[in-house]
Amino acid sequence: MVAKLFKRLRREVRPCVLKFMPYFVMSYYFMEVLYSVVNTPLVGRERAIVMDVNEVFGHLYTAFDVLLTIGAISLILGTRKEASGVTLLLIGRVIHRLFFSIWTVFFYFLFTDSLDVGSLLMLMAAKTTLREQNERPQVGESQYQILLLGGRLCLSSLFIMWLDEGPETFFSIVSLGLLLFITLGFHCKLFAYLAVIALLYHDVFSNHWSMLWGWNDTLLSVQYFSLLFCKIGGLLMLSELGGGKWSIDGFRNRNSVKWERKGSYRIVKSQAAA
């Protein structure tokens, strides 16, 4: 009875997760735009100093970055061309990293961007799934499976960053377990849910809480909250879509289908012989 109720509830919740989590992911990029617009003089001046160029160029680059991100958000949330929107976001991120990365901490930025890419790939997979429920499939099966594989692997960079922080022993074990099971795609949906719980503990209930509301700038605090929503959105979409065909779960499902087919064939054969 409880199992049937849980399955029914999950069937009702799943479309909501796939429908609304893309907005969670995009909230981070929207807050980046809002922060740049509200603090345009400061942001433009800081970027000019980092690039060692005239302040005018810093403001021009800020305007370009804002327009590029707004265009990408509009394509992703307002049209069916989410692939084009994600491409624009990735172009903007690559340009930003080339200009402003601190190369001594290059690998930190690499894993951070990998996490963002994972959320974006899961967003594309979620929108593809929703669209194909009511329309003729527009994305090939192999392309869809690549989205799931890439999204799963990129989201796993979150646990590598946690391990690099050198947390307490128990959380290190949790991080290592989540990294292993989600990377391999073993009970991926279950461990994606557990990853959301671990994320809330890490970002909200541990000593990392200061990264959320420990800023004097309200907009900056809200931006960090939106980054938390972006991570949650990516993991929840993974929990609904699963690891895909190229995972241990997918391999086990293919084997179970083969055995079911063999079993039904033997039953039909024995009935025919009788």
CSV table of C-alpha atoms in Angstrom, one decimal:
chain,number,residue,atom,x,y,z
A,1,MET,CA,0.0,0.0,0.0
A,2,VAL,CA,2.7,2.4,1.0
A,3,ALA,CA,4.8,1.4,-2.0
A,4,LYS,CA,1.9,2.1,-4.4
A,5,LEU,CA,1.3,5.4,-2.8
A,6,PHE,CA,5.0,6.3,-3.1
A,7,LYS,CA,5.0,5.3,-6.8
A,8,ARG,CA,1.9,7.3,-7.5
A,9,LEU,CA,3.3,10.4,-5.7
A,10,ARG,CA,6.5,10.1,-7.6
A,11,ARG,CA,4.7,9.9,-10.9
A,12,GLU,CA,2.9,13.1,-10.0
A,13,VAL,CA,6.0,14.9,-8.8
A,14,ARG,CA,8.3,13.9,-11.6
A,15,PRO,CA,6.9,16.2,-14.3
A,16,CYS,CA,7.0,19.1,-11.8
A,17,VAL,CA,10.7,18.5,-11.1
A,18,LEU,CA,11.6,18.3,-14.7
A,19,LYS,CA,9.5,21.4,-15.5
A,20,PHE,CA,10.7,23.7,-12.7
A,21,MET,CA,14.3,22.7,-12.0
A,22,PRO,CA,15.6,24.4,-15.2
A,23,TYR,CA,14.4,27.6,-13.6
A,24,PHE,CA,16.5,26.8,-10.5
A,25,VAL,CA,19.5,26.3,-12.7
A,26,MET,CA,18.9,29.5,-14.6
A,27,SER,CA,18.4,31.6,-11.4
A,28,TYR,CA,22.1,31.6,-10.9
A,29,TYR,CA,22.8,33.1,-14.4
A,30,PHE,CA,20.0,35.6,-13.9
A,31,MET,CA,21.5,36.8,-10.6
A,32,GLU,CA,24.9,37.2,-12.3
A,33,VAL,CA,23.2,39.5,-14.8
A,34,LEU,CA,21.3,41.4,-12.1
A,35,TYR,CA,24.5,41.9,-10.0
A,36,SER,CA,26.4,43.2,-13.0
A,37,VAL,CA,23.6,45.6,-14.0
A,38,VAL,CA,23.1,47.0,-10.5
A,39,ASN,CA,26.9,47.3,-9.9
A,40,THR,CA,27.9,48.2,-13.4
A,41,PRO,CA,30.5,50.9,-12.5
A,42,LEU,CA,32.2,48.7,-9.9
A,43,VAL,CA,32.1,45.5,-12.0
A,44,GLY,CA,33.4,47.3,-15.1
A,45,ARG,CA,36.2,48.9,-13.1
A,46,GLU,CA,37.3,45.7,-11.5
A,47,ARG,CA,37.4,43.8,-14.8
A,48,ALA,CA,39.4,46.6,-16.4
A,49,ILE,CA,42.0,46.4,-13.5
A,50,VAL,CA,42.2,42.6,-13.8
A,51,MET,CA,42.7,42.8,-17.5
A,52,ASP,CA,45.0,45.8,-17.2
A,53,VAL,CA,43.1,47.8,-19.8
A,54,ASN,CA,41.3,51.1,-20.1
A,55,GLU,CA,38.2,51.3,-17.9
A,56,VAL,CA,36.0,51.8,-21.0
A,57,PHE,CA,36.9,48.4,-22.2
A,58,GLY,CA,35.9,46.9,-18.9
A,59,HIS,CA,32.5,48.4,-19.2
A,60,LEU,CA,32.1,47.3,-22.8
A,61,TYR,CA,33.0,43.7,-21.8
A,62,THR,CA,30.5,43.8,-18.9
A,63,ALA,CA,27.8,45.0,-21.3
A,64,PHE,CA,28.7,42.2,-23.8
A,65,ASP,CA,28.6,39.6,-21.0
A,66,VAL,CA,25.2,40.8,-19.8
A,67,LEU,CA,23.7,40.8,-23.2
A,68,LEU,CA,25.1,37.4,-24.0
A,69,THR,CA,23.7,35.9,-20.8
A,70,ILE,CA,20.3,37.5,-21.3
A,71,GLY,CA,20.1,36.1,-24.8
A,72,ALA,CA,21.1,32.6,-23.6
A,73,ILE,CA,18.5,32.6,-20.7
A,74,SER,CA,15.8,33.7,-23.2
A,75,LEU,CA,16.7,30.9,-25.6
A,76,ILE,CA,16.8,28.3,-22.9
A,77,LEU,CA,13.6,29.2,-21.0
A,78,GLY,CA,11.5,30.9,-23.7
A,79,THR,CA,12.1,28.7,-26.8
A,80,ARG,CA,12.9,25.2,-27.9
A,81,LYS,CA,16.5,26.1,-28.8
A,82,GLU,CA,18.0,25.4,-25.4
A,83,ALA,CA,21.1,23.9,-27.1
A,84,SER,CA,21.9,27.3,-28.7
A,85,GLY,CA,21.3,29.0,-25.3
A,86,VAL,CA,23.6,26.6,-23.5
A,87,THR,CA,26.2,27.1,-26.2
A,88,LEU,CA,26.1,30.9,-25.7
A,89,LEU,CA,26.5,30.4,-21.9
A,90,LEU,CA,29.5,28.2,-22.5
A,91,ILE,CA,31.1,30.6,-24.9
A,92,GLY,CA,30.7,33.4,-22.3
A,93,ARG,CA,32.1,31.2,-19.6
A,94,VAL,CA,35.2,30.3,-21.7
A,95,ILE,CA,35.9,33.9,-22.5
A,96,HIS,CA,35.4,34.9,-18.9
A,97,ARG,CA,37.9,32.2,-17.7
A,98,LEU,CA,40.5,33.2,-20.3
A,99,PHE,CA,40.4,36.8,-19.1
A,100,PHE,CA,39.9,36.5,-15.4
A,101,SER,CA,41.1,33.1,-14.2
A,102,ILE,CA,43.8,33.0,-11.5
A,103,TRP,CA,46.0,30.3,-13.1
A,104,THR,CA,47.4,29.1,-9.8
A,105,VAL,CA,43.9,27.8,-8.9
A,106,PHE,CA,43.1,26.7,-12.4
A,107,PHE,CA,41.8,23.2,-11.3
A,108,TYR,CA,39.4,24.8,-8.9
A,109,PHE,CA,37.9,26.9,-11.7
A,110,LEU,CA,37.9,23.8,-13.9
A,111,PHE,CA,35.8,21.8,-11.4
A,112,THR,CA,33.5,24.7,-10.7
A,113,ASP,CA,32.8,25.2,-14.4
A,114,SER,CA,32.4,21.4,-14.8
A,115,LEU,CA,29.6,21.5,-12.2
A,116,ASP,CA,27.9,24.3,-14.1
A,117,VAL,CA,28.1,22.4,-17.3
A,118,GLY,CA,26.7,19.3,-15.6
A,119,SER,CA,23.6,21.3,-14.5
A,120,LEU,CA,23.2,22.7,-18.0
A,121,LEU,CA,23.4,19.3,-19.7
A,122,MET,CA,20.8,17.9,-17.2
A,123,LEU,CA,18.6,20.9,-18.1
A,124,MET,CA,18.8,20.0,-21.8
A,125,ALA,CA,18.0,16.4,-21.0
A,126,ALA,CA,15.0,17.4,-18.9
A,127,LYS,CA,13.5,19.7,-21.5
A,128,THR,CA,14.1,17.0,-24.2
A,129,THR,CA,12.2,14.5,-22.0
A,130,LEU,CA,9.3,16.8,-21.4
A,131,ARG,CA,9.0,17.7,-25.1
A,132,GLU,CA,9.2,14.1,-26.3
A,133,GLN,CA,6.3,13.1,-24.0
A,134,ASN,CA,3.9,15.1,-26.1
A,135,GLU,CA,5.6,15.4,-29.5
A,136,ARG,CA,7.7,13.4,-31.9
A,137,PRO,CA,11.3,13.0,-30.7
A,138,GLN,CA,13.6,15.7,-32.1
A,139,VAL,CA,16.8,14.4,-30.4
A,140,GLY,CA,18.4,11.1,-31.3
A,141,GLU,CA,18.7,8.4,-28.6
A,142,SER,CA,22.5,8.6,-28.7
A,143,GLN,CA,22.6,12.3,-28.3
A,144,TYR,CA,20.2,12.1,-25.3
A,145,GLN,CA,22.3,9.4,-23.7
A,146,ILE,CA,25.4,11.6,-24.2
A,147,LEU,CA,23.6,14.4,-22.3
A,148,LEU,CA,22.9,12.1,-19.4
A,149,LEU,CA,26.4,10.7,-19.3
A,150,GLY,CA,28.1,14.1,-19.6
A,151,GLY,CA,25.7,15.6,-17.0
A,152,ARG,CA,26.3,12.8,-14.5
A,153,LEU,CA,30.1,13.0,-14.8
A,154,CYS,CA,30.3,16.8,-14.7
A,155,LEU,CA,28.0,16.9,-11.6
A,156,SER,CA,30.4,14.5,-9.9
A,157,SER,CA,33.0,17.2,-9.8
A,158,LEU,CA,31.1,18.6,-6.8
A,159,PHE,CA,32.2,15.7,-4.7
A,160,ILE,CA,35.8,16.1,-5.8
A,161,MET,CA,35.8,19.7,-4.6
A,162,TRP,CA,34.4,18.5,-1.3
A,163,LEU,CA,37.2,16.0,-0.9
A,164,ASP,CA,39.7,18.6,-1.7
A,165,GLU,CA,38.5,20.8,1.2
A,166,GLY,CA,39.7,18.1,3.6
A,167,PRO,CA,36.4,17.8,5.6
A,168,GLU,CA,35.8,15.6,8.7
A,169,THR,CA,36.2,11.9,8.2
A,170,PHE,CA,32.5,11.0,8.1
A,171,PHE,CA,31.8,13.6,5.4
A,172,SER,CA,34.8,12.5,3.4
A,173,ILE,CA,33.4,9.0,3.3
A,174,VAL,CA,30.0,10.3,2.2
A,175,SER,CA,31.7,12.4,-0.5
A,176,LEU,CA,33.8,9.5,-1.8
A,177,GLY,CA,30.7,7.2,-1.8
A,178,LEU,CA,28.6,9.7,-3.7
A,179,LEU,CA,31.5,10.3,-6.2
A,180,LEU,CA,31.9,6.6,-6.8
A,181,PHE,CA,28.2,5.6,-7.1
A,182,ILE,CA,27.1,8.6,-9.2
A,183,THR,CA,30.1,8.5,-11.5
A,184,LEU,CA,29.4,4.8,-12.2
A,185,GLY,CA,25.7,5.3,-12.3
A,186,PHE,CA,24.9,2.7,-9.7
A,187,HIS,CA,21.4,3.3,-8.1
A,188,CYS,CA,21.9,6.8,-9.6
A,189,LYS,CA,18.5,8.1,-8.7
A,190,LEU,CA,18.8,7.2,-5.0
A,191,PHE,CA,22.3,8.6,-4.6
A,192,ALA,CA,21.3,11.8,-6.4
A,193,TYR,CA,18.6,12.3,-3.7
A,194,LEU,CA,21.2,11.6,-1.0
A,195,ALA,CA,23.6,14.1,-2.8
A,196,VAL,CA,20.9,16.8,-2.4
A,197,ILE,CA,20.8,16.1,1.4
A,198,ALA,CA,24.6,16.2,1.6
A,199,LEU,CA,24.7,19.4,-0.4
A,200,LEU,CA,22.2,21.1,2.0
A,201,TYR,CA,24.4,19.9,5.0
A,202,HIS,CA,27.6,21.2,3.3
A,203,ASP,CA,26.3,24.6,2.1
A,204,VAL,CA,23.7,25.4,4.8
A,205,PHE,CA,24.2,23.6,8.0
A,206,SER,CA,28.0,23.3,8.2
A,207,ASN,CA,30.6,26.0,8.6
A,208,HIS,CA,30.2,26.9,4.9
A,209,TRP,CA,27.0,28.8,5.7
A,210,SER,CA,29.0,32.0,5.7
A,211,MET,CA,29.3,31.6,1.9
A,212,LEU,CA,25.6,32.1,1.6
A,213,TRP,CA,24.7,35.0,3.9
A,214,GLY,CA,28.0,36.1,5.3
A,215,TRP,CA,28.3,39.0,2.9
A,216,ASN,CA,27.6,42.7,3.4
A,217,ASP,CA,26.2,42.9,-0.1
A,218,THR,CA,22.7,41.5,-0.2
A,219,LEU,CA,22.8,40.9,-4.0
A,220,LEU,CA,26.0,38.9,-3.6
A,221,SER,CA,24.4,36.7,-0.9
A,222,VAL,CA,21.3,36.1,-3.1
A,223,GLN,CA,23.7,35.2,-5.9
A,224,TYR,CA,25.3,32.5,-3.8
A,225,PHE,CA,21.9,31.2,-2.8
A,226,SER,CA,21.0,31.0,-6.5
A,227,LEU,CA,24.2,29.0,-7.0
A,228,LEU,CA,22.9,26.6,-4.3
A,229,PHE,CA,19.6,26.3,-6.2
A,230,CYS,CA,21.5,25.6,-9.4
A,231,LYS,CA,23.3,22.7,-7.8
A,232,ILE,CA,20.1,21.3,-6.3
A,233,GLY,CA,18.3,21.7,-9.7
A,234,GLY,CA,21.0,19.7,-11.5
A,235,LEU,CA,21.0,16.9,-8.9
A,236,LEU,CA,17.2,16.6,-8.7
A,237,MET,CA,17.0,16.4,-12.5
A,238,LEU,CA,19.6,13.6,-12.3
A,239,SER,CA,17.4,11.9,-9.6
A,240,GLU,CA,14.5,11.8,-12.1
A,241,LEU,CA,16.3,11.0,-15.3
A,242,GLY,CA,18.8,8.5,-13.9
A,243,GLY,CA,22.2,7.6,-15.2
A,244,GLY,CA,21.1,6.6,-18.7
A,245,LYS,CA,22.1,3.7,-20.9
A,246,TRP,CA,25.9,4.1,-20.3
A,247,SER,CA,25.8,3.4,-16.6
A,248,ILE,CA,25.6,0.4,-14.3
A,249,ASP,CA,21.9,0.9,-13.9
A,250,GLY,CA,21.4,1.0,-17.7
A,251,PHE,CA,23.5,-2.2,-18.0
A,252,ARG,CA,21.4,-4.0,-15.4
A,253,ASN,CA,18.2,-2.9,-17.0
A,254,ARG,CA,19.3,-4.2,-20.4
A,255,ASN,CA,20.2,-7.5,-18.8
A,256,SER,CA,16.9,-7.8,-17.0
A,257,VAL,CA,14.9,-7.1,-20.2
A,258,LYS,CA,16.9,-9.8,-22.0
A,259,TRP,CA,16.1,-12.3,-19.2
A,260,GLU,CA,12.4,-11.3,-19.3
A,261,ARG,CA,12.3,-11.9,-23.0
A,262,LYS,CA,14.0,-15.3,-22.7
A,263,GLY,CA,11.6,-16.3,-19.9
A,264,SER,CA,8.5,-15.4,-21.9
A,265,TYR,CA,9.9,-17.2,-24.9
A,266,ARG,CA,10.4,-20.4,-22.9
A,267,ILE,CA,6.9,-20.1,-21.5
A,268,VAL,CA,5.4,-19.8,-25.0
A,269,LYS,CA,7.5,-22.6,-26.3
A,270,SER,CA,6.5,-25.0,-23.4
A,271,GLN,CA,2.8,-24.1,-24.0
A,272,ALA,CA,3.2,-24.8,-27.7
A,273,ALA,CA,4.8,-28.2,-27.0
A,274,ALA,CA,2.0,-29.1,-24.7
